[in-house]
Short mmCIF file of C-alpha atoms and ligand atoms in Angstrom, two decimals:
data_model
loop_
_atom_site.label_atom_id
_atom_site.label_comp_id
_atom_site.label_asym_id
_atom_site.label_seq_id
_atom_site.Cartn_x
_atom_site.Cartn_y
_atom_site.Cartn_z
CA UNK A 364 0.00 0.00 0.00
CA UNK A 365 2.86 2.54 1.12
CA UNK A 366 4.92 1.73 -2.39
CA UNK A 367 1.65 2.36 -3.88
CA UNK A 368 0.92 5.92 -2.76
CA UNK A 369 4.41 6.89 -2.93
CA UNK A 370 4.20 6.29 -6.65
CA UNK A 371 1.36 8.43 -6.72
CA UNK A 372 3.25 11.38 -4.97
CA UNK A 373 1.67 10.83 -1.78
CA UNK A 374 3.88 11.82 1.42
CA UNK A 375 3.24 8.30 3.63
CA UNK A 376 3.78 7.84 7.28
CA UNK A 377 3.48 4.27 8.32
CA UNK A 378 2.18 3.43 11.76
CA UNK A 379 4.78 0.96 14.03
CA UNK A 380 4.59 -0.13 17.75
CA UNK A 381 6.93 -1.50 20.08
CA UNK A 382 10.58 0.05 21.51
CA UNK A 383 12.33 -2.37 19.45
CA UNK A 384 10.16 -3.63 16.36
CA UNK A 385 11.96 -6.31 14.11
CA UNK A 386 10.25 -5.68 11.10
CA UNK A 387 11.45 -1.48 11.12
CA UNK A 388 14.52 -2.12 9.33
CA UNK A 389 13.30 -4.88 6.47
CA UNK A 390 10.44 -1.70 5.93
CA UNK A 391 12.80 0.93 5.68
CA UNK A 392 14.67 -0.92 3.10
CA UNK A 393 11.96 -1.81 0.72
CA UNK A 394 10.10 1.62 1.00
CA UNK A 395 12.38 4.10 2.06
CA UNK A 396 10.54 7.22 1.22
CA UNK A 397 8.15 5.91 3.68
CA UNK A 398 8.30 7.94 7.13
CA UNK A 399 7.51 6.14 10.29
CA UNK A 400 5.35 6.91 12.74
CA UNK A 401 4.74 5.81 16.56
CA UNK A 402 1.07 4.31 18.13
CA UNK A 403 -0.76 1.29 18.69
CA UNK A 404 -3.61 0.24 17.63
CA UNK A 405 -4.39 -0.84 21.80
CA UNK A 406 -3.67 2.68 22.72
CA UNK A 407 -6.21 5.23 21.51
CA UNK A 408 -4.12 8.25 22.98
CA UNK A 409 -1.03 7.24 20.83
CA UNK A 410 -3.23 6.99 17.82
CA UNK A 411 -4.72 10.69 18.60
CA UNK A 412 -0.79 11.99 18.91
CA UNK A 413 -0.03 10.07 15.62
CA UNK A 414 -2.73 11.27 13.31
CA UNK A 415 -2.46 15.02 15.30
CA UNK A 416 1.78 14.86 14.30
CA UNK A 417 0.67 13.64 10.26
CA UNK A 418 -2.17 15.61 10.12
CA UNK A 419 -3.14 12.91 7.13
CA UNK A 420 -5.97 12.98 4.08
CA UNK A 421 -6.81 9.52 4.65
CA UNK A 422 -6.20 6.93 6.86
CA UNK A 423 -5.93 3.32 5.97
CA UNK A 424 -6.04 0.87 8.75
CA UNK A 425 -4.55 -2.23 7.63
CA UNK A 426 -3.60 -3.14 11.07
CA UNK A 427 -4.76 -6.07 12.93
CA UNK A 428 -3.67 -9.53 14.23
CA UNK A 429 -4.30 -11.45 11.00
CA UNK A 430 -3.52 -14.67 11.03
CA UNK A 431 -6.54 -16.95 11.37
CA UNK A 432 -4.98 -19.30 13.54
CA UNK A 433 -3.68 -17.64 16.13
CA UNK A 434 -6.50 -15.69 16.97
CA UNK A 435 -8.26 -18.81 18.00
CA UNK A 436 -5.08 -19.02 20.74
CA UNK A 437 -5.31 -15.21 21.21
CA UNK A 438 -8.85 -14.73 20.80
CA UNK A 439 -9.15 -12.36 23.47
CA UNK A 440 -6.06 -10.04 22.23
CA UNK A 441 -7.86 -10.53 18.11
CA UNK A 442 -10.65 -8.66 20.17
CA UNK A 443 -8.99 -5.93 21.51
CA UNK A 444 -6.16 -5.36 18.26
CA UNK A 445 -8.33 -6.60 15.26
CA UNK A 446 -11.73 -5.30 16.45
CA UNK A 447 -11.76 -2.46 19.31
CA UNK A 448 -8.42 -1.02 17.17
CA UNK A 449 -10.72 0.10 14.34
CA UNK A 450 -12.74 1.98 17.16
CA UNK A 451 -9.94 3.34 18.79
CA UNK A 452 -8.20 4.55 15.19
CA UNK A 453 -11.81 5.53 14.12
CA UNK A 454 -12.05 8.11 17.46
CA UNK A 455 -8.94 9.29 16.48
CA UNK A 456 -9.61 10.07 13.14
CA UNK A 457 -12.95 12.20 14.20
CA UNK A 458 -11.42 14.00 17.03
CA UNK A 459 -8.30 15.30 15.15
CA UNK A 460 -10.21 15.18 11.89
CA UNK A 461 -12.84 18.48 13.65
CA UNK A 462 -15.80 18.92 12.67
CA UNK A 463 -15.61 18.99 9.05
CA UNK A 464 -14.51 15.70 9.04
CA UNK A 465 -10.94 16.34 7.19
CA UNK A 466 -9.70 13.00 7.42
CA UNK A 467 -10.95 9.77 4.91
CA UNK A 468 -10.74 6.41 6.60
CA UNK A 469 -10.54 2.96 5.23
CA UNK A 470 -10.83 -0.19 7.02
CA UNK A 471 -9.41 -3.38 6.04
CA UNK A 472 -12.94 -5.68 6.27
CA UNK A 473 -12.35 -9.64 5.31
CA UNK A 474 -14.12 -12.05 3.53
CA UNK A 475 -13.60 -14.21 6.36
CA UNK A 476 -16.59 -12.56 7.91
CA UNK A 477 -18.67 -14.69 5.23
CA UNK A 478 -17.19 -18.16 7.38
CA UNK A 479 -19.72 -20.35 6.49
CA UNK A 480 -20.90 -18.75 3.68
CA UNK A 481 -24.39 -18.53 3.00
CA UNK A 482 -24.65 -17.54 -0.57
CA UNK A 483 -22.11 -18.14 -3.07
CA UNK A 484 -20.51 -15.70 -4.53
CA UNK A 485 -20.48 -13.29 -2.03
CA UNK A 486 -21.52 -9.76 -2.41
CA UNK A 487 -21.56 -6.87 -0.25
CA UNK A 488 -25.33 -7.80 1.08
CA UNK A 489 -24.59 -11.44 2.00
CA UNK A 490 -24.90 -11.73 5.67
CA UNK A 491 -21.49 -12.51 7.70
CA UNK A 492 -21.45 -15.78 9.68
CA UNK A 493 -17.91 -15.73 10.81
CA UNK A 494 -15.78 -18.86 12.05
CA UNK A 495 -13.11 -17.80 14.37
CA UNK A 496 -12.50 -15.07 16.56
CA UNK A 497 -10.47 -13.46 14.10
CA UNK A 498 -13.76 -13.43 11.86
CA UNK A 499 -15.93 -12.51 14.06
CA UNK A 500 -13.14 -9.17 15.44
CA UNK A 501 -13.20 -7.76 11.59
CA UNK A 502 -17.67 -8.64 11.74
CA UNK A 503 -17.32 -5.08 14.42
CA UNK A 504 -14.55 -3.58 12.92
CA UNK A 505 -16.86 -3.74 10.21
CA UNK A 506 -19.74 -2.44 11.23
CA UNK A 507 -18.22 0.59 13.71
CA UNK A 508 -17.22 1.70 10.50
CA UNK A 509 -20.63 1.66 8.89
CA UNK A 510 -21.89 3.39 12.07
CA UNK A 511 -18.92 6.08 12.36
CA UNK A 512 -20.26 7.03 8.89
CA UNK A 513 -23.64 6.33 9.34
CA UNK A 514 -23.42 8.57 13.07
CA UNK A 515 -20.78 11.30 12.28
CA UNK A 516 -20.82 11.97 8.46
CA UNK A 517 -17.54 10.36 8.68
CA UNK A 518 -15.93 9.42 4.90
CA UNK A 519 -15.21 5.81 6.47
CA UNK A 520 -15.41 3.25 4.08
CA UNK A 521 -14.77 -0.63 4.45
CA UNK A 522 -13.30 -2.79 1.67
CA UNK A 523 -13.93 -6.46 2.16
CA UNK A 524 -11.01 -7.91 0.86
CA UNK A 525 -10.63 -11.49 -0.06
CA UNK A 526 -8.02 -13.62 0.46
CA UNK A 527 -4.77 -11.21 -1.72
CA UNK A 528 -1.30 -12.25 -1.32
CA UNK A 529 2.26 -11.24 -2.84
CA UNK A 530 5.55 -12.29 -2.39
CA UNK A 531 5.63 -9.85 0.53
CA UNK A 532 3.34 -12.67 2.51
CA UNK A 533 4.11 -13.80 5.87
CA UNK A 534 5.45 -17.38 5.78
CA UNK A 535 2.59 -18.83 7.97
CA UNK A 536 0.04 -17.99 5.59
CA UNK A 537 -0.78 -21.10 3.02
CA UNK A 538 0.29 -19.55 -0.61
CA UNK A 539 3.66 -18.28 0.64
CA UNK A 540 4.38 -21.81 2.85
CA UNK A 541 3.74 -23.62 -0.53
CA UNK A 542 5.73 -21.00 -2.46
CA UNK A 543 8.69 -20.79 -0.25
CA UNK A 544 8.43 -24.72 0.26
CA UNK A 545 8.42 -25.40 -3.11
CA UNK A 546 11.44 -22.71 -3.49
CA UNK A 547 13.06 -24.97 -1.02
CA UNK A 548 12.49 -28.49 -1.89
CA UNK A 549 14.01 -27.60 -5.31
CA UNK A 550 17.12 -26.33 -4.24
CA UNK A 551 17.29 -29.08 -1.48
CA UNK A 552 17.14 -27.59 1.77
CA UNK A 553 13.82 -29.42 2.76
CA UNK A 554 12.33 -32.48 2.01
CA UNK A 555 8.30 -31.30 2.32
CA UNK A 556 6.07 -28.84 2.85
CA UNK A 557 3.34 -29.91 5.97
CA UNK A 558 0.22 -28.22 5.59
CA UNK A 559 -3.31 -28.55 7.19
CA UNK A 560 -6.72 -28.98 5.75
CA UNK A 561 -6.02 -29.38 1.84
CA UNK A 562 -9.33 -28.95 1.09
CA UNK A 563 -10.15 -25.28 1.56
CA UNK A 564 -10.33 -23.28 -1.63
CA UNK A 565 -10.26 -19.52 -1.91
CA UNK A 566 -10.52 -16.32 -3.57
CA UNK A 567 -6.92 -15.76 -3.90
CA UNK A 568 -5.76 -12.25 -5.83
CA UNK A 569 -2.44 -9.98 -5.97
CA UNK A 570 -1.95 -7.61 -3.00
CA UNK A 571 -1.13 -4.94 -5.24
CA UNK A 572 -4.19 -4.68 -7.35
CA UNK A 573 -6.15 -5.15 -4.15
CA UNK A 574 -4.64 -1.77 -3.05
CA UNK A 575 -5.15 -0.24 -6.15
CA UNK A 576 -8.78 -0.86 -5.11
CA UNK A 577 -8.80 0.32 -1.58
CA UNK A 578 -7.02 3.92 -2.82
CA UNK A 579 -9.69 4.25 -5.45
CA UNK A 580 -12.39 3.89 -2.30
CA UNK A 581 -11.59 6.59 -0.87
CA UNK A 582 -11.08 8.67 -4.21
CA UNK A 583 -15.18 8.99 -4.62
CA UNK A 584 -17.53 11.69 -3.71
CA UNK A 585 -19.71 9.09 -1.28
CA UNK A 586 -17.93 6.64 0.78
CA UNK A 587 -19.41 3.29 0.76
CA UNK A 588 -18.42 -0.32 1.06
CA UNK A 589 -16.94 -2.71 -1.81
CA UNK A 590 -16.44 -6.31 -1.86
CA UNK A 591 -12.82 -6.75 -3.62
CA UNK A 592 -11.85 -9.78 -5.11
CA UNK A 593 -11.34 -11.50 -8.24
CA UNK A 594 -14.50 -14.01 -9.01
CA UNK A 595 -12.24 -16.94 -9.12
CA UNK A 596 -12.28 -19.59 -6.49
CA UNK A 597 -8.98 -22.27 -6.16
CA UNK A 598 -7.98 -25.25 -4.46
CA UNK A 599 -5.18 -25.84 -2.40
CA UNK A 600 -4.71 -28.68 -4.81
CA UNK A 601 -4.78 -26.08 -7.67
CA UNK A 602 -1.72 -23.79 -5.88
CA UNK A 603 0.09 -26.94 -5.26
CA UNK A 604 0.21 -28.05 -8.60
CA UNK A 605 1.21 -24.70 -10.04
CA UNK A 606 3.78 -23.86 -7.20
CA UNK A 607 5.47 -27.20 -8.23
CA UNK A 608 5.37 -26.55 -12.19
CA UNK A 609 6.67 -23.39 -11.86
CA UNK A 610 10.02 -24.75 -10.09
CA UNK A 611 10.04 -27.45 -12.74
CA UNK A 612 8.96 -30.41 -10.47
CA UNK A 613 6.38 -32.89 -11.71
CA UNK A 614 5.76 -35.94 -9.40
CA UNK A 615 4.87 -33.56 -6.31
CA UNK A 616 2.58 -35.31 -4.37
CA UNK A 617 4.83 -37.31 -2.35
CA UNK A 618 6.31 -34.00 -1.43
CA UNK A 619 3.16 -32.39 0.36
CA UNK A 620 1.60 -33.89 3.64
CA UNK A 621 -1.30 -32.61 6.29
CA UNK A 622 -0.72 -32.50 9.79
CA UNK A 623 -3.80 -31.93 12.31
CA UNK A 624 -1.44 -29.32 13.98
CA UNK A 625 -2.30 -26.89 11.07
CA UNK A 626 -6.02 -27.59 10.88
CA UNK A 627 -8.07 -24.61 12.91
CA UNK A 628 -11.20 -25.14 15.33
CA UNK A 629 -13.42 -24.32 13.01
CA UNK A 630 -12.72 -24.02 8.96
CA UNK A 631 -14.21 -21.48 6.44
CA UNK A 632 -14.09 -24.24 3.30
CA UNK A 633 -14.58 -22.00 0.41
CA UNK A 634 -14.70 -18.25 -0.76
CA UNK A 635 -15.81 -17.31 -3.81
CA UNK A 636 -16.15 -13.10 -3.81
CA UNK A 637 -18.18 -10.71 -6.41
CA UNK A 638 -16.79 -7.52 -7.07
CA UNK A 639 -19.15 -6.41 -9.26
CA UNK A 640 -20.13 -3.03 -7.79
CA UNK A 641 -16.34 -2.31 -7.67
CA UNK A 642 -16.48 -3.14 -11.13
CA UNK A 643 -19.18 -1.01 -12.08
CA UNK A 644 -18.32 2.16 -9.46
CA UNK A 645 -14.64 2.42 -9.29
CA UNK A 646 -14.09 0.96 -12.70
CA UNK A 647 -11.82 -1.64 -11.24
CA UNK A 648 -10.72 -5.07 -11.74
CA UNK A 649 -7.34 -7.57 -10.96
CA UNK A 650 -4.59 -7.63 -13.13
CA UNK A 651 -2.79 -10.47 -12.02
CA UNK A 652 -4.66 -13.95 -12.53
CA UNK A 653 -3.76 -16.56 -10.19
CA UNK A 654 -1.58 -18.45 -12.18
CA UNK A 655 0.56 -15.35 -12.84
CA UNK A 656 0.29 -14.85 -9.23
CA UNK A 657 1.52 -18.25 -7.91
CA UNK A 658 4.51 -18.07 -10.42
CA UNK A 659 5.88 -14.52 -9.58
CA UNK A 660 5.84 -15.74 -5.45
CA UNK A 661 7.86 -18.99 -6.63
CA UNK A 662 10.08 -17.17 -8.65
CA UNK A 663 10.90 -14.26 -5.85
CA UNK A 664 11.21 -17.83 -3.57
CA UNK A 665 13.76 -19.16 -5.76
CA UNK A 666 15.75 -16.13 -5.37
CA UNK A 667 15.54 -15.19 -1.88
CA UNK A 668 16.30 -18.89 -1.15
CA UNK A 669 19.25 -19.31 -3.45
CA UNK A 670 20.90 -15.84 -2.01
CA UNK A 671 22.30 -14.75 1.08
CA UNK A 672 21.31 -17.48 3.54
CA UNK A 673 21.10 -14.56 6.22
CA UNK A 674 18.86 -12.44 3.69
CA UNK A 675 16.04 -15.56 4.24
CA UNK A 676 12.60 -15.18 5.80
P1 LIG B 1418 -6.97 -17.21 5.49
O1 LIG B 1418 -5.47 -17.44 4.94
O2 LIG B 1418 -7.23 -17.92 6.75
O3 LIG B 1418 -7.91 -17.47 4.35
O4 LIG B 1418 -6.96 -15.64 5.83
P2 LIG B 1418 -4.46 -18.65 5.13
O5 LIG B 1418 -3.51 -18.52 4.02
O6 LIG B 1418 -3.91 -18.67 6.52
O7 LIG B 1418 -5.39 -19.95 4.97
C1 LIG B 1418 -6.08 -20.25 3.77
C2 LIG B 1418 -6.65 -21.65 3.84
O8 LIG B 1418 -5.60 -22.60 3.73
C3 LIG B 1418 -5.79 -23.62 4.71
N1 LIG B 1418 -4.52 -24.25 5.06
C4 LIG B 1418 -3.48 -23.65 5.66
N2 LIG B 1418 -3.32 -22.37 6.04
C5 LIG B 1418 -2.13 -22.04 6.62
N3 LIG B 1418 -1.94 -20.78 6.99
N4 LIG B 1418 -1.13 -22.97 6.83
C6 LIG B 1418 -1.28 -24.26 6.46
O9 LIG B 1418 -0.37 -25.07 6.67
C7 LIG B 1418 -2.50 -24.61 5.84
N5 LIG B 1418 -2.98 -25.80 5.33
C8 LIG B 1418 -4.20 -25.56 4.88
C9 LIG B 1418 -6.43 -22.87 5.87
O10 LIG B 1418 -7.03 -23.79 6.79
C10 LIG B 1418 -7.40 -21.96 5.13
O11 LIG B 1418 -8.58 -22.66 4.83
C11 LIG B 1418 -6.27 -14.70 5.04
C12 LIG B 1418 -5.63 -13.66 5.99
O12 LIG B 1418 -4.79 -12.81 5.25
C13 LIG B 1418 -6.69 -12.84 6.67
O13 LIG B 1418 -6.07 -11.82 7.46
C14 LIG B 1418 -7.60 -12.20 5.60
O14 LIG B 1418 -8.62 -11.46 6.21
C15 LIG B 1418 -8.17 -13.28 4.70
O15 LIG B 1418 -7.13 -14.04 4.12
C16 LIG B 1418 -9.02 -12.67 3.59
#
């Protein structure tokens, strides 16, 4: 998102917490026009001193603990980071924003509020049933966001993103494990790649077209709320098969196992999103198809994996 709006002349000021945050200096190096900023999304009087210091035209909350997973360990902190954080970052954006409402505001909303979906595809009027506590954190971040706007005349809009990754994803997540695995099986430094329930299918796009969309959002003269994802549903079957071809490797199934250890309480099976309205209102649709998508992860993989062993995720 920050590489984005730098290359459309934007001054950005990303938000970090923590004394001693690891992931400062590997952010500095890949955007360093970006400026950083102090507050957490737990704090609502650090987020008042960061947006009062910026003094920013929109806001784009990204933040939360995202990784479906763990919330259902950390449920309770989900809560307080992934849901009551949009509160706190919405108050801060109305009080500093005064009373002409300066500031635009976009939250991060997820498909996994659909869960256990019922209608398929999903639009912006299917109702949520989400299936972990991670879900059911971005159900209010959701709707405090409907309500800022709907209460203060706020310009707070909510994106409901489905499932976008790049080769910027976090290792845990299932598209960069296979991608990196893959990476590594073919260059020999590990046998498999151990994965949970290999029967979930998704919605899976590229990160940066998804923010493409989210900066068009708040570019209208009404905010309102878009479902953003590409139509196309996969299987972690399909990902395999096209993580493995794109390193070369044929005969992969012997390479992949499931463990129970990566299967989660409860499972959202499979996402299929329709972005029609963003079609139709923002003029916007994904430029990267999933088979494009899979190959450029492998092939940034590859060369991570084959460099500096200390440059490695
Ligand atoms: P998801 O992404 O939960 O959809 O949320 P993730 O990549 O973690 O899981 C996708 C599906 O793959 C299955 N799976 C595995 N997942 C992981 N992480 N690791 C495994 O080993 C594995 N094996 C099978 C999962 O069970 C699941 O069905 C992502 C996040 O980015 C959210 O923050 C975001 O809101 C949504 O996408 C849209």
């Amino acid at each position: 998102m920050a590489q984005i709006l730098i290359e459309k002349g934007y001054d950005v000021f990303g938000m970090v917490r923590g004394q001693a945050n690891p992931k400062i200096r590997m952010i500095q190096e890949e955007t360093p026009k970006l400026e950083l900023v102090e507050g957490d999304l737990q704090d609502l009087s650090s987020l008042i001193a960061a947006v009062e210091q910026v003094q920013p035209d929109e806001v784009y909350n990204l933040g939360a603990i995202s990784f479906v997973a763990l919330s259902f360990r950390q449920a309770e902190l989900t809560a307080d980071i992934t849901g009551l954080g949009v509160l706190r970052m919405l108050e801060a954006v109305r009080i500093v924003g005064g009373a002409e409402n300066r500031i635009r505001f976009y939250q991060a909303s997820s498909s996994e509020m659909f869960g256990k979906v019922r209608e398929t595809p999903q639009t912006e009027m299917t109702p949520f049933h989400p299936r972990s506590p991670y879900g059911a954190a971005k159900v209010f971040g959701h709707y405090i966001t409907v309500n800022y706007r709907e209460s203060y005349d706020l310009f707070a809009t909510s994106g409901i993103c489905f499932n976008h990754e790049s080769p910027r994803r976090g290792l845990e997540f299932v598209t960069r494990k296979v991608t990196n695995g893959v990476a590594r099986i073919k260059l020999g430094l590990q046998e498999k790649i151990t994965l949970g329930n290999l029967d979930a299918a998704r919605d899976w796009g590229f990160a940066g077209d998804f923010c493409e969309a989210m900066w068009l959002m708040l570019q209208q003269d009404t905010p309102e709320d878009f479902v953003i994802a590409t139509g196309e549903t996969h299987t972690i079957g399909e990902l395999l098969a096209l993580a493995f071809a794109a390193a070369g490797i044929d005969d992969w199934k012997p390479l992949v196992e499931s463990d129970p250890r990566f299967t989660r309480p409860a499972e959202v099976d499979i996402l299929t999103g329709d972005a029609s309205k963003a079609r139709a209102k923002l003029g916007w649709k994904p430029k990267v198809d999933f088979p494009e998508l899979v190959r450029m992860m492998v092939a940034s993989d590859l060369e991570i994996e084959a460099g500096d062993p200390s440059r490695r995720p």
